[in-house]
mmCIF file of C-alpha atoms and ligand atoms in Angstrom:
data_model
loop_
_atom_site.group_PDB
_atom_site.id
_atom_site.type_symbol
_atom_site.label_atom_id
_atom_site.label_comp_id
_atom_site.label_asym_id
_atom_site.label_seq_id
_atom_site.Cartn_x
_atom_site.Cartn_y
_atom_site.Cartn_z
ATOM 1 C CA UNK A 1 0.006 0.003 -0.022
ATOM 2 C CA UNK A 2 1.330 3.444 -0.839
ATOM 3 C CA UNK A 3 2.288 5.403 2.269
ATOM 4 C CA UNK A 4 0.125 8.388 3.121
ATOM 5 C CA UNK A 5 3.148 10.584 2.364
ATOM 6 C CA UNK A 6 4.108 10.128 -1.284
ATOM 7 C CA UNK A 7 7.276 8.020 -1.119
ATOM 8 C CA UNK A 8 9.612 10.210 -3.186
ATOM 9 C CA UNK A 9 12.200 10.453 -0.425
ATOM 10 C CA UNK A 10 14.419 7.810 1.144
ATOM 11 C CA UNK A 11 14.391 9.132 4.686
ATOM 12 C CA UNK A 12 16.754 8.338 7.536
ATOM 13 C CA UNK A 13 15.065 6.854 10.619
ATOM 14 C CA UNK A 14 15.513 10.104 12.550
ATOM 15 C CA UNK A 15 12.817 12.426 13.792
ATOM 16 C CA UNK A 16 13.380 15.644 15.659
ATOM 17 C CA UNK A 17 11.113 17.577 17.934
ATOM 18 C CA UNK A 18 13.291 20.547 18.790
ATOM 19 C CA UNK A 19 16.353 22.501 17.703
ATOM 20 C CA UNK A 20 18.835 24.618 19.630
ATOM 21 C CA UNK A 21 21.613 26.369 17.746
ATOM 22 C CA UNK A 22 23.570 23.707 15.846
ATOM 23 C CA UNK A 23 21.787 20.858 17.650
ATOM 24 C CA UNK A 24 18.705 18.805 16.816
ATOM 25 C CA UNK A 25 16.895 16.888 19.570
ATOM 26 C CA UNK A 26 14.770 13.741 19.332
ATOM 27 C CA UNK A 27 11.730 13.132 21.465
ATOM 28 C CA UNK A 28 13.759 11.033 23.940
ATOM 29 C CA UNK A 29 16.259 13.902 24.378
ATOM 30 C CA UNK A 30 19.016 12.482 22.148
ATOM 31 C CA UNK A 31 21.030 15.378 20.667
ATOM 32 C CA UNK A 32 22.533 15.367 17.212
ATOM 33 C CA UNK A 33 25.103 17.869 15.978
ATOM 34 C CA UNK A 34 23.588 19.279 12.787
ATOM 35 C CA UNK A 35 26.270 19.816 10.118
ATOM 36 C CA UNK A 36 23.654 19.755 7.367
ATOM 37 C CA UNK A 37 21.453 22.674 8.503
ATOM 38 C CA UNK A 38 18.528 21.339 6.514
ATOM 39 C CA UNK A 39 20.736 21.408 3.374
ATOM 40 C CA UNK A 40 22.207 24.902 3.886
ATOM 41 C CA UNK A 41 18.896 26.394 5.053
ATOM 42 C CA UNK A 42 19.260 27.015 8.772
ATOM 43 C CA UNK A 43 22.094 29.538 8.331
ATOM 44 C CA UNK A 44 21.634 30.755 11.899
ATOM 45 C CA UNK A 45 20.963 27.369 13.376
ATOM 46 C CA UNK A 46 17.745 26.362 15.057
ATOM 47 C CA UNK A 47 15.509 28.665 17.129
ATOM 48 C CA UNK A 48 17.737 31.711 16.771
ATOM 49 C CA UNK A 49 16.116 34.306 19.107
ATOM 50 C CA UNK A 50 16.090 37.151 16.531
ATOM 51 C CA UNK A 51 14.363 34.908 13.966
ATOM 52 C CA UNK A 52 11.858 33.522 16.437
ATOM 53 C CA UNK A 53 11.007 37.106 17.474
ATOM 54 C CA UNK A 54 10.676 38.314 13.872
ATOM 55 C CA UNK A 55 8.362 35.431 13.007
ATOM 56 C CA UNK A 56 6.188 35.587 16.155
ATOM 57 C CA UNK A 57 5.864 39.362 16.079
ATOM 58 C CA UNK A 58 4.735 39.179 12.507
ATOM 59 C CA UNK A 59 2.468 36.211 13.193
ATOM 60 C CA UNK A 60 0.649 38.252 15.821
ATOM 61 C CA UNK A 61 0.229 41.207 13.473
ATOM 62 C CA UNK A 62 -0.583 39.847 9.982
ATOM 63 C CA UNK A 63 0.142 36.630 8.086
ATOM 64 C CA UNK A 64 -0.873 37.158 4.521
ATOM 65 C CA UNK A 65 -2.435 39.768 2.322
ATOM 66 C CA UNK A 66 -1.542 39.405 -1.340
ATOM 67 C CA UNK A 67 0.700 40.973 -3.916
ATOM 68 C CA UNK A 68 -2.378 42.934 -4.908
ATOM 69 C CA UNK A 69 -1.375 45.281 -2.066
ATOM 70 C CA UNK A 70 1.792 46.911 -0.714
ATOM 71 C CA UNK A 71 3.791 44.595 1.557
ATOM 72 C CA UNK A 72 6.163 46.698 3.761
ATOM 73 C CA UNK A 73 8.229 43.668 4.907
ATOM 74 C CA UNK A 74 8.795 42.701 1.258
ATOM 75 C CA UNK A 75 9.787 46.241 0.400
ATOM 76 C CA UNK A 76 12.211 46.307 3.346
ATOM 77 C CA UNK A 77 13.841 43.009 2.389
ATOM 78 C CA UNK A 78 14.167 44.030 -1.260
ATOM 79 C CA UNK A 79 15.839 47.311 -0.195
ATOM 80 C CA UNK A 80 18.320 45.371 1.994
ATOM 81 C CA UNK A 81 19.177 42.996 -0.849
ATOM 82 C CA UNK A 82 19.556 45.856 -3.353
ATOM 83 C CA UNK A 83 21.747 47.782 -0.917
ATOM 84 C CA UNK A 84 24.008 44.760 -0.270
ATOM 85 C CA UNK A 85 24.428 43.408 -3.832
ATOM 86 C CA UNK A 86 24.791 44.142 -7.556
ATOM 87 C CA UNK A 87 21.021 44.022 -7.965
ATOM 88 C CA UNK A 88 18.640 46.858 -8.728
ATOM 89 C CA UNK A 89 15.456 44.828 -8.232
ATOM 90 C CA UNK A 90 14.160 41.676 -6.518
ATOM 91 C CA UNK A 91 11.241 39.278 -7.016
ATOM 92 C CA UNK A 92 10.345 36.974 -4.138
ATOM 93 C CA UNK A 93 9.505 33.266 -4.485
ATOM 94 C CA UNK A 94 8.944 30.471 -2.006
ATOM 95 C CA UNK A 95 11.708 28.208 -3.201
ATOM 96 C CA UNK A 96 14.805 27.806 -5.274
ATOM 97 C CA UNK A 97 13.186 26.105 -8.184
ATOM 98 C CA UNK A 98 10.614 28.885 -8.514
ATOM 99 C CA UNK A 99 13.556 31.291 -8.648
ATOM 100 C CA UNK A 100 14.882 29.139 -11.536
ATOM 101 C CA UNK A 101 11.554 29.466 -13.368
ATOM 102 C CA UNK A 102 11.692 33.223 -13.186
ATOM 103 C CA UNK A 103 15.368 33.520 -14.016
ATOM 104 C CA UNK A 104 14.693 31.580 -17.245
ATOM 105 C CA UNK A 105 11.587 33.595 -18.116
ATOM 106 C CA UNK A 106 13.409 36.855 -17.370
ATOM 107 C CA UNK A 107 16.337 36.029 -19.625
ATOM 108 C CA UNK A 108 14.057 35.051 -22.504
ATOM 109 C CA UNK A 109 11.818 38.071 -22.117
ATOM 110 C CA UNK A 110 14.873 40.298 -22.128
ATOM 111 C CA UNK A 111 15.787 39.164 -25.616
ATOM 112 C CA UNK A 112 12.172 39.018 -26.844
ATOM 113 C CA UNK A 113 11.723 42.692 -25.951
ATOM 114 C CA UNK A 114 14.984 43.500 -27.710
ATOM 115 C CA UNK A 115 13.488 42.042 -30.907
ATOM 116 C CA UNK A 116 15.734 38.906 -30.788
ATOM 117 C CA UNK A 117 12.915 36.383 -30.373
ATOM 118 C CA UNK A 118 15.159 33.398 -31.267
ATOM 119 C CA UNK A 119 17.513 34.032 -28.392
ATOM 120 C CA UNK A 120 15.970 31.497 -26.005
ATOM 121 C CA UNK A 121 18.738 29.033 -25.240
ATOM 122 C CA UNK A 122 20.190 28.797 -21.754
ATOM 123 C CA UNK A 123 23.562 27.065 -21.443
ATOM 124 C CA UNK A 124 23.908 24.907 -18.303
ATOM 125 C CA UNK A 125 26.485 22.477 -16.909
ATOM 126 C CA UNK A 126 26.860 18.828 -16.090
ATOM 127 C CA UNK A 127 26.446 18.020 -12.399
ATOM 128 C CA UNK A 128 24.322 21.096 -11.818
ATOM 129 C CA UNK A 129 21.128 21.272 -9.781
ATOM 130 C CA UNK A 130 18.471 23.930 -10.161
ATOM 131 C CA UNK A 131 15.466 22.336 -8.447
ATOM 132 C CA UNK A 132 12.632 20.017 -9.499
ATOM 133 C CA UNK A 133 10.302 22.227 -11.487
ATOM 134 C CA UNK A 134 9.972 21.691 -15.261
ATOM 135 C CA UNK A 135 12.590 24.375 -15.943
ATOM 136 C CA UNK A 136 14.795 23.168 -13.106
ATOM 137 C CA UNK A 137 15.059 19.559 -14.320
ATOM 138 C CA UNK A 138 15.399 20.600 -17.946
ATOM 139 C CA UNK A 139 18.214 22.987 -16.932
ATOM 140 C CA UNK A 140 20.140 20.305 -15.028
ATOM 141 C CA UNK A 141 19.263 17.673 -17.606
ATOM 142 C CA UNK A 142 20.547 14.626 -15.701
ATOM 143 C CA UNK A 143 18.838 11.354 -16.534
ATOM 144 C CA UNK A 144 18.008 10.756 -12.878
ATOM 145 C CA UNK A 145 15.858 13.892 -12.780
ATOM 146 C CA UNK A 146 14.228 13.869 -16.233
ATOM 147 C CA UNK A 147 13.601 10.228 -17.081
ATOM 148 C CA UNK A 148 9.934 9.348 -17.429
ATOM 149 C CA UNK A 149 8.624 12.844 -17.231
ATOM 150 C CA UNK A 150 7.792 13.305 -20.883
ATOM 151 C CA UNK A 151 8.738 16.183 -23.116
ATOM 152 C CA UNK A 152 11.215 18.469 -21.442
ATOM 153 C CA UNK A 153 11.071 22.217 -21.520
ATOM 154 C CA UNK A 154 13.189 23.056 -24.545
ATOM 155 C CA UNK A 155 15.980 25.540 -25.000
ATOM 156 C CA UNK A 156 18.622 24.170 -22.658
ATOM 157 C CA UNK A 157 22.081 23.403 -23.928
ATOM 158 C CA UNK A 158 24.218 21.208 -21.675
ATOM 159 C CA UNK A 159 27.962 21.539 -21.484
ATOM 160 C CA UNK A 160 30.508 19.638 -19.387
ATOM 161 C CA UNK A 161 31.515 21.359 -16.151
ATOM 162 C CA UNK A 162 34.690 23.432 -16.570
ATOM 163 C CA UNK A 163 35.041 22.606 -20.288
ATOM 164 C CA UNK A 164 35.838 26.091 -21.585
ATOM 165 C CA UNK A 165 36.203 25.006 -25.228
ATOM 166 C CA UNK A 166 32.867 23.224 -25.306
ATOM 167 C CA UNK A 167 31.247 26.233 -23.696
ATOM 168 C CA UNK A 168 32.654 28.664 -26.235
ATOM 169 C CA UNK A 169 31.525 26.329 -29.034
ATOM 170 C CA UNK A 170 28.015 26.119 -27.569
ATOM 171 C CA UNK A 171 27.403 29.871 -27.786
ATOM 172 C CA UNK A 172 25.344 30.782 -30.864
ATOM 173 C CA UNK A 173 23.026 33.599 -31.866
ATOM 174 C CA UNK A 174 20.272 31.661 -30.121
ATOM 175 C CA UNK A 175 22.013 31.889 -26.742
ATOM 176 C CA UNK A 176 20.162 34.002 -24.224
ATOM 177 C CA UNK A 177 22.145 33.259 -21.079
ATOM 178 C CA UNK A 178 24.582 31.042 -19.239
ATOM 179 C CA UNK A 179 23.300 29.582 -15.939
ATOM 180 C CA UNK A 180 25.735 28.230 -13.399
ATOM 181 C CA UNK A 181 26.234 27.539 -9.682
ATOM 182 C CA UNK A 182 29.448 29.231 -8.488
ATOM 183 C CA UNK A 183 29.859 26.273 -6.189
ATOM 184 C CA UNK A 184 27.978 23.117 -7.181
ATOM 185 C CA UNK A 185 26.162 21.733 -4.196
ATOM 186 C CA UNK A 186 24.236 18.550 -5.086
ATOM 187 C CA UNK A 187 26.887 17.887 -7.712
ATOM 188 C CA UNK A 188 29.445 17.199 -4.944
ATOM 189 C CA UNK A 189 30.717 20.571 -3.685
ATOM 190 C CA UNK A 190 32.588 21.634 -6.763
ATOM 191 C CA UNK A 191 33.697 25.299 -6.608
ATOM 192 C CA UNK A 192 34.199 27.057 -9.913
ATOM 193 C CA UNK A 193 37.639 28.707 -9.612
ATOM 194 C CA UNK A 194 37.457 32.517 -9.428
ATOM 195 C CA UNK A 195 39.384 32.757 -12.702
ATOM 196 C CA UNK A 196 36.730 30.667 -14.470
ATOM 197 C CA UNK A 197 33.907 32.816 -13.135
ATOM 198 C CA UNK A 198 35.752 35.877 -14.372
ATOM 199 C CA UNK A 199 36.230 34.154 -17.706
ATOM 200 C CA UNK A 200 32.526 33.364 -17.860
ATOM 201 C CA UNK A 201 31.683 37.033 -17.245
ATOM 202 C CA UNK A 202 34.067 38.072 -20.020
ATOM 203 C CA UNK A 203 32.591 35.512 -22.365
ATOM 204 C CA UNK A 204 29.074 36.773 -21.634
ATOM 205 C CA UNK A 205 30.137 40.383 -22.172
ATOM 206 C CA UNK A 206 31.929 39.517 -25.404
ATOM 207 C CA UNK A 207 28.827 37.832 -26.818
ATOM 208 C CA UNK A 208 26.370 40.201 -25.157
ATOM 209 C CA UNK A 209 24.579 37.388 -23.311
ATOM 210 C CA UNK A 210 23.258 37.269 -19.720
ATOM 211 C CA UNK A 211 25.006 35.587 -16.850
ATOM 212 C CA UNK A 212 22.655 33.893 -14.383
ATOM 213 C CA UNK A 213 24.135 32.618 -11.124
ATOM 214 C CA UNK A 214 22.357 30.020 -8.997
ATOM 215 C CA UNK A 215 23.374 30.921 -5.453
ATOM 216 C CA UNK A 216 20.513 29.024 -3.855
ATOM 217 C CA UNK A 217 22.945 26.845 -1.898
ATOM 218 C CA UNK A 218 26.228 28.800 -1.945
ATOM 219 C CA UNK A 219 24.713 32.224 -1.180
ATOM 220 C CA UNK A 220 23.706 33.968 2.079
ATOM 221 C CA UNK A 221 27.098 33.902 3.730
ATOM 222 C CA UNK A 222 27.796 30.224 3.080
ATOM 223 C CA UNK A 223 31.186 30.812 1.493
ATOM 224 C CA UNK A 224 32.223 33.589 3.844
ATOM 225 C CA UNK A 225 30.966 36.421 1.637
ATOM 226 C CA UNK A 226 27.306 37.317 1.418
ATOM 227 C CA UNK A 227 27.285 35.805 -2.090
ATOM 228 C CA UNK A 228 29.869 33.431 -3.529
ATOM 229 C CA UNK A 229 30.512 35.425 -6.699
ATOM 230 C CA UNK A 230 31.870 38.317 -4.620
ATOM 231 C CA UNK A 231 35.136 36.367 -4.197
ATOM 232 C CA UNK A 232 35.812 36.696 -7.927
ATOM 233 C CA UNK A 233 34.995 40.386 -8.144
ATOM 234 C CA UNK A 234 32.412 39.915 -10.944
ATOM 235 C CA UNK A 235 28.706 40.435 -10.822
ATOM 236 C CA UNK A 236 25.938 38.482 -12.584
ATOM 237 C CA UNK A 237 22.962 39.917 -14.456
ATOM 238 C CA UNK A 238 20.482 37.679 -12.689
ATOM 239 C CA UNK A 239 20.885 35.649 -9.480
ATOM 240 C CA UNK A 240 18.711 32.963 -7.871
ATOM 241 C CA UNK A 241 18.644 32.850 -4.083
ATOM 242 C CA UNK A 242 16.690 30.625 -1.685
ATOM 243 C CA UNK A 243 17.595 28.149 1.125
ATOM 244 C CA UNK A 244 19.530 30.335 3.613
ATOM 245 C CA UNK A 245 17.618 33.537 2.898
ATOM 246 C CA UNK A 246 14.656 32.477 5.061
ATOM 247 C CA UNK A 247 16.742 30.758 7.742
ATOM 248 C CA UNK A 248 14.209 27.921 7.667
ATOM 249 C CA UNK A 249 11.131 29.775 6.547
ATOM 250 C CA UNK A 250 10.308 28.960 2.881
ATOM 251 C CA UNK A 251 11.628 31.905 0.916
ATOM 252 C CA UNK A 252 13.461 32.511 -2.336
ATOM 253 C CA UNK A 253 14.296 35.427 -4.570
ATOM 254 C CA UNK A 254 15.519 36.447 -7.994
ATOM 255 C CA UNK A 255 17.869 39.438 -7.979
ATOM 256 C CA UNK A 256 18.573 41.288 -11.187
ATOM 257 C CA UNK A 257 20.036 44.402 -12.732
ATOM 258 C CA UNK A 258 17.629 46.991 -14.070
ATOM 259 C CA UNK A 259 18.654 46.098 -17.628
ATOM 260 C CA UNK A 260 18.229 42.291 -17.238
ATOM 261 C CA UNK A 261 14.844 42.761 -15.564
ATOM 262 C CA UNK A 262 13.573 45.269 -18.137
ATOM 263 C CA UNK A 263 11.123 42.858 -19.759
ATOM 264 C CA UNK A 264 9.369 41.926 -16.523
ATOM 265 C CA UNK A 265 6.599 44.527 -16.522
ATOM 266 C CA UNK A 266 3.249 44.433 -14.700
ATOM 267 C CA UNK A 267 1.391 41.174 -15.302
ATOM 268 C CA UNK A 268 4.370 39.232 -16.726
ATOM 269 C CA UNK A 269 4.981 37.188 -13.560
ATOM 270 C CA UNK A 270 3.442 36.645 -10.132
ATOM 271 C CA UNK A 271 3.078 34.465 -7.049
ATOM 272 C CA UNK A 272 0.381 34.111 -4.422
ATOM 273 C CA UNK A 273 2.702 33.561 -1.487
ATOM 274 C CA UNK A 274 5.999 34.903 -2.803
ATOM 275 C CA UNK A 275 7.193 37.762 -0.586
ATOM 276 C CA UNK A 276 4.520 37.202 2.034
ATOM 277 C CA UNK A 277 4.823 39.184 5.301
ATOM 278 C CA UNK A 278 5.909 36.200 7.438
ATOM 279 C CA UNK A 279 8.653 35.105 5.074
ATOM 280 C CA UNK A 280 9.964 38.601 4.503
ATOM 281 C CA UNK A 281 9.911 39.550 8.211
ATOM 282 C CA UNK A 282 12.142 36.537 8.846
ATOM 283 C CA UNK A 283 14.215 37.296 5.737
ATOM 284 C CA UNK A 284 14.925 40.817 7.020
ATOM 285 C CA UNK A 285 16.124 39.411 10.376
ATOM 286 C CA UNK A 286 18.395 36.928 8.550
ATOM 287 C CA UNK A 287 19.827 39.627 6.273
ATOM 288 C CA UNK A 288 20.558 41.999 9.179
ATOM 289 C CA UNK A 289 22.719 39.356 10.788
ATOM 290 C CA UNK A 290 24.302 37.589 7.857
ATOM 291 C CA UNK A 291 25.214 40.679 5.818
ATOM 292 C CA UNK A 292 27.152 42.134 8.776
ATOM 293 C CA UNK A 293 30.915 42.265 8.119
ATOM 294 C CA UNK A 294 31.867 41.121 11.586
ATOM 295 C CA UNK A 295 29.544 38.147 11.256
ATOM 296 C CA UNK A 296 31.081 37.184 7.919
ATOM 297 C CA UNK A 297 34.598 37.566 9.358
ATOM 298 C CA UNK A 298 33.600 35.072 12.041
ATOM 299 C CA UNK A 299 32.226 32.697 9.387
ATOM 300 C CA UNK A 300 35.598 32.781 7.647
ATOM 301 C CA UNK A 301 37.504 32.203 10.841
ATOM 302 C CA UNK A 302 35.373 29.258 11.874
ATOM 303 C CA UNK A 303 35.411 27.855 8.364
ATOM 304 C CA UNK A 304 39.216 27.830 8.537
ATOM 305 C CA UNK A 305 39.052 26.007 11.834
ATOM 306 C CA UNK A 306 36.551 23.445 10.532
ATOM 307 C CA UNK A 307 38.617 22.829 7.443
ATOM 308 C CA UNK A 308 41.759 22.330 9.476
ATOM 309 C CA UNK A 309 39.959 19.744 11.652
ATOM 310 C CA UNK A 310 38.722 17.958 8.510
ATOM 311 C CA UNK A 311 42.247 17.826 7.061
ATOM 312 C CA UNK A 312 43.335 16.170 10.297
ATOM 313 C CA UNK A 313 40.452 13.726 10.109
ATOM 314 C CA UNK A 314 41.441 12.698 6.594
ATOM 315 C CA UNK A 315 45.029 12.181 7.629
ATOM 316 C CA UNK A 316 43.848 9.860 10.427
ATOM 317 C CA UNK A 317 41.428 7.869 8.219
ATOM 318 C CA UNK A 318 43.025 7.527 4.790
ATOM 319 C CA UNK A 319 41.031 4.344 4.181
ATOM 320 C CA UNK A 320 37.703 6.138 4.652
ATOM 321 C CA UNK A 321 38.334 9.684 3.392
ATOM 322 C CA UNK A 322 40.221 11.012 0.405
ATOM 323 C CA UNK A 323 40.240 14.823 0.422
ATOM 324 C CA UNK A 324 38.451 17.996 1.480
ATOM 325 C CA UNK A 325 37.065 20.431 -1.069
ATOM 326 C CA UNK A 326 34.811 23.441 -1.147
ATOM 327 C CA UNK A 327 34.963 26.855 0.376
ATOM 328 C CA UNK A 328 33.870 28.564 3.560
ATOM 329 C CA UNK A 329 31.171 26.625 5.344
ATOM 330 C CA UNK A 330 30.328 24.728 2.166
ATOM 331 C CA UNK A 331 32.702 21.821 2.514
ATOM 332 C CA UNK A 332 32.747 18.422 0.941
ATOM 333 C CA UNK A 333 34.738 15.350 1.871
ATOM 334 C CA UNK A 334 35.458 13.103 -1.038
ATOM 335 C CA UNK A 335 35.180 9.607 0.412
ATOM 336 C CA UNK A 336 36.770 6.218 -0.268
ATOM 337 C CA UNK A 337 34.134 4.293 1.692
ATOM 338 C CA UNK A 338 30.619 4.709 0.249
ATOM 339 C CA UNK A 339 29.366 8.170 1.306
ATOM 340 C CA UNK A 340 25.956 6.863 2.384
ATOM 341 C CA UNK A 341 27.652 4.458 4.827
ATOM 342 C CA UNK A 342 29.628 7.315 6.289
ATOM 343 C CA UNK A 343 26.507 9.452 6.674
ATOM 344 C CA UNK A 344 24.796 6.491 8.417
ATOM 345 C CA UNK A 345 27.817 5.978 10.716
ATOM 346 C CA UNK A 346 27.527 9.686 11.511
ATOM 347 C CA UNK A 347 23.946 9.213 12.613
ATOM 348 C CA UNK A 348 25.062 6.437 14.963
ATOM 349 C CA UNK A 349 27.556 8.933 16.435
ATOM 350 C CA UNK A 350 24.900 11.626 16.551
ATOM 351 C CA UNK A 351 26.324 13.881 13.906
ATOM 352 C CA UNK A 352 24.460 14.859 10.761
ATOM 353 C CA UNK A 353 26.042 15.287 7.316
ATOM 354 C CA UNK A 354 24.492 15.236 3.849
ATOM 355 C CA UNK A 355 25.504 12.989 0.942
ATOM 356 C CA UNK A 356 26.153 14.522 -2.478
ATOM 357 C CA UNK A 357 27.132 13.242 -5.926
ATOM 358 C CA UNK A 358 30.659 11.984 -6.683
ATOM 359 C CA UNK A 359 30.830 10.026 -3.373
ATOM 360 C CA UNK A 360 31.073 13.173 -1.315
ATOM 361 C CA UNK A 361 29.652 13.998 2.094
ATOM 362 C CA UNK A 362 28.631 17.599 2.548
ATOM 363 C CA UNK A 363 29.146 19.772 5.596
ATOM 364 C CA UNK A 364 26.858 22.789 5.478
ATOM 365 C CA UNK A 365 26.626 23.722 9.139
ATOM 366 C CA UNK A 366 24.841 26.691 10.625
ATOM 367 C CA UNK A 367 27.164 29.644 9.964
ATOM 368 C CA UNK A 368 27.103 30.608 13.635
ATOM 369 C CA UNK A 369 28.106 27.244 15.106
ATOM 370 C CA UNK A 370 30.525 27.662 18.015
ATOM 371 C CA UNK A 371 34.180 26.684 18.273
ATOM 372 C CA UNK A 372 33.067 23.967 20.701
ATOM 373 C CA UNK A 373 30.605 22.651 18.097
ATOM 374 C CA UNK A 374 33.487 22.483 15.577
ATOM 375 C CA UNK A 375 35.603 20.500 18.062
ATOM 376 C CA UNK A 376 32.623 18.215 18.712
ATOM 377 C CA UNK A 377 32.115 17.795 14.959
ATOM 378 C CA UNK A 378 35.685 16.531 14.572
ATOM 379 C CA UNK A 379 35.344 14.146 17.535
ATOM 380 C CA UNK A 380 32.088 12.665 16.245
ATOM 381 C CA UNK A 381 33.206 12.374 12.613
ATOM 382 C CA UNK A 382 36.352 10.689 13.863
ATOM 383 C CA UNK A 383 34.333 8.137 15.795
ATOM 384 C CA UNK A 384 32.097 7.592 12.767
ATOM 385 C CA UNK A 385 35.119 6.970 10.531
ATOM 386 C CA UNK A 386 36.739 4.678 13.153
ATOM 387 C CA UNK A 387 33.562 2.563 13.184
ATOM 388 C CA UNK A 388 34.043 1.923 9.476
ATOM 389 C CA UNK A 389 37.799 1.204 9.345
HETATM 390 C C1 PLP B 1 18.233 23.373 -3.441
HETATM 391 C C2 PLP B 1 18.662 24.011 -4.729
HETATM 392 C C3 PLP B 1 17.697 24.451 -5.653
HETATM 393 C C4 PLP B 1 16.253 24.177 -5.509
HETATM 394 O O1 PLP B 1 15.678 24.800 -4.396
HETATM 395 P P1 PLP B 1 14.257 24.304 -3.847
HETATM 396 O O2 PLP B 1 13.929 25.286 -2.747
HETATM 397 O O3 PLP B 1 14.438 22.900 -3.364
HETATM 398 O O4 PLP B 1 13.334 24.391 -4.976
HETATM 399 C C5 PLP B 1 18.132 25.093 -6.796
HETATM 400 N N1 PLP B 1 19.438 25.335 -6.988
HETATM 401 C C6 PLP B 1 20.381 24.941 -6.103
HETATM 402 C C7 PLP B 1 21.837 25.249 -6.360
HETATM 403 C C8 PLP B 1 20.029 24.242 -4.963
HETATM 404 O O5 PLP B 1 20.962 23.827 -4.099
#
């Protein structure tokens, strides 16, 4: 008999009733160190007082109106994002994949309005992940995601990750945009070197095409800058954000320059819930903390500490682990033992990590975890690895 919850997930036998900072707690009181943060969502950990206050204050005042009316919390969050980034304008969604939908529509509309109606192709990369909507799966294009789902949304051109020649060859006068994650998440924590991101920007400028960055996973302080592309000094034309921006409340956004967004006039796009007062009240509280320089400096310091611990761990367990990769608090350990077994051994030692492609385990902890939490992470991962050797 089919379960009452559609069985599209293979879930771990863990169930939590409470969260405190970087810790998740089961009904019997067992505490797990959460190095997954709900897949890079809980950027400030669980039950952060400022977020709890923002949400409960807003819940007592007003939950939902509609985008038919002014929404001050949405305006405030858009202003914060515009102040802190390359963007001139923001549209709010509820998720990352909805942000992908709009990014694709925006890029196509841009060219349509410029009279270049055939410029509809979006170039994407192997190993990428852009969510599970029709545009998201067509963009990523992996067999695992698209098989059996009928005709795919057209207009996506897939190129191998980091194959500059193939990319250059793929650009035609039908190309509207290039869409890429500055650090691949699901694909196994693969950072695009800064030089390559710069090269991509140059290539886009040379051909006059749009650069869309998917910072759904790597954005919101995850790499130690507010957004990952800031490390390379370039800016995109359009950027997708979600996951961390709501700190656990479902929220996403598309950020764009005035030029890239020029086709998106009244009536061209919309959302019932996107930018709702609850989500945006929390989003404002997240932004106030995460965009702070001193906070980001601490993220970088702690990320260095965590990485150092992981290097030590690899040296002690060469039969289980191979190498560390990634950047900031977006770290991957390439494994020798099967990654799912290591994740399961972590559960037994009450530490949570997340598997990714390429036999990698991901560490995407709350950005504000403590130095003690980092020491505890090393101890527990060490015990997990020892149980496998
Ligand atoms: C998670 C993710 C998405 C999809 O976000 P949802 O909120 O699950 O729709 C898109 N892009 C990247 C890079 C992601 O990590």
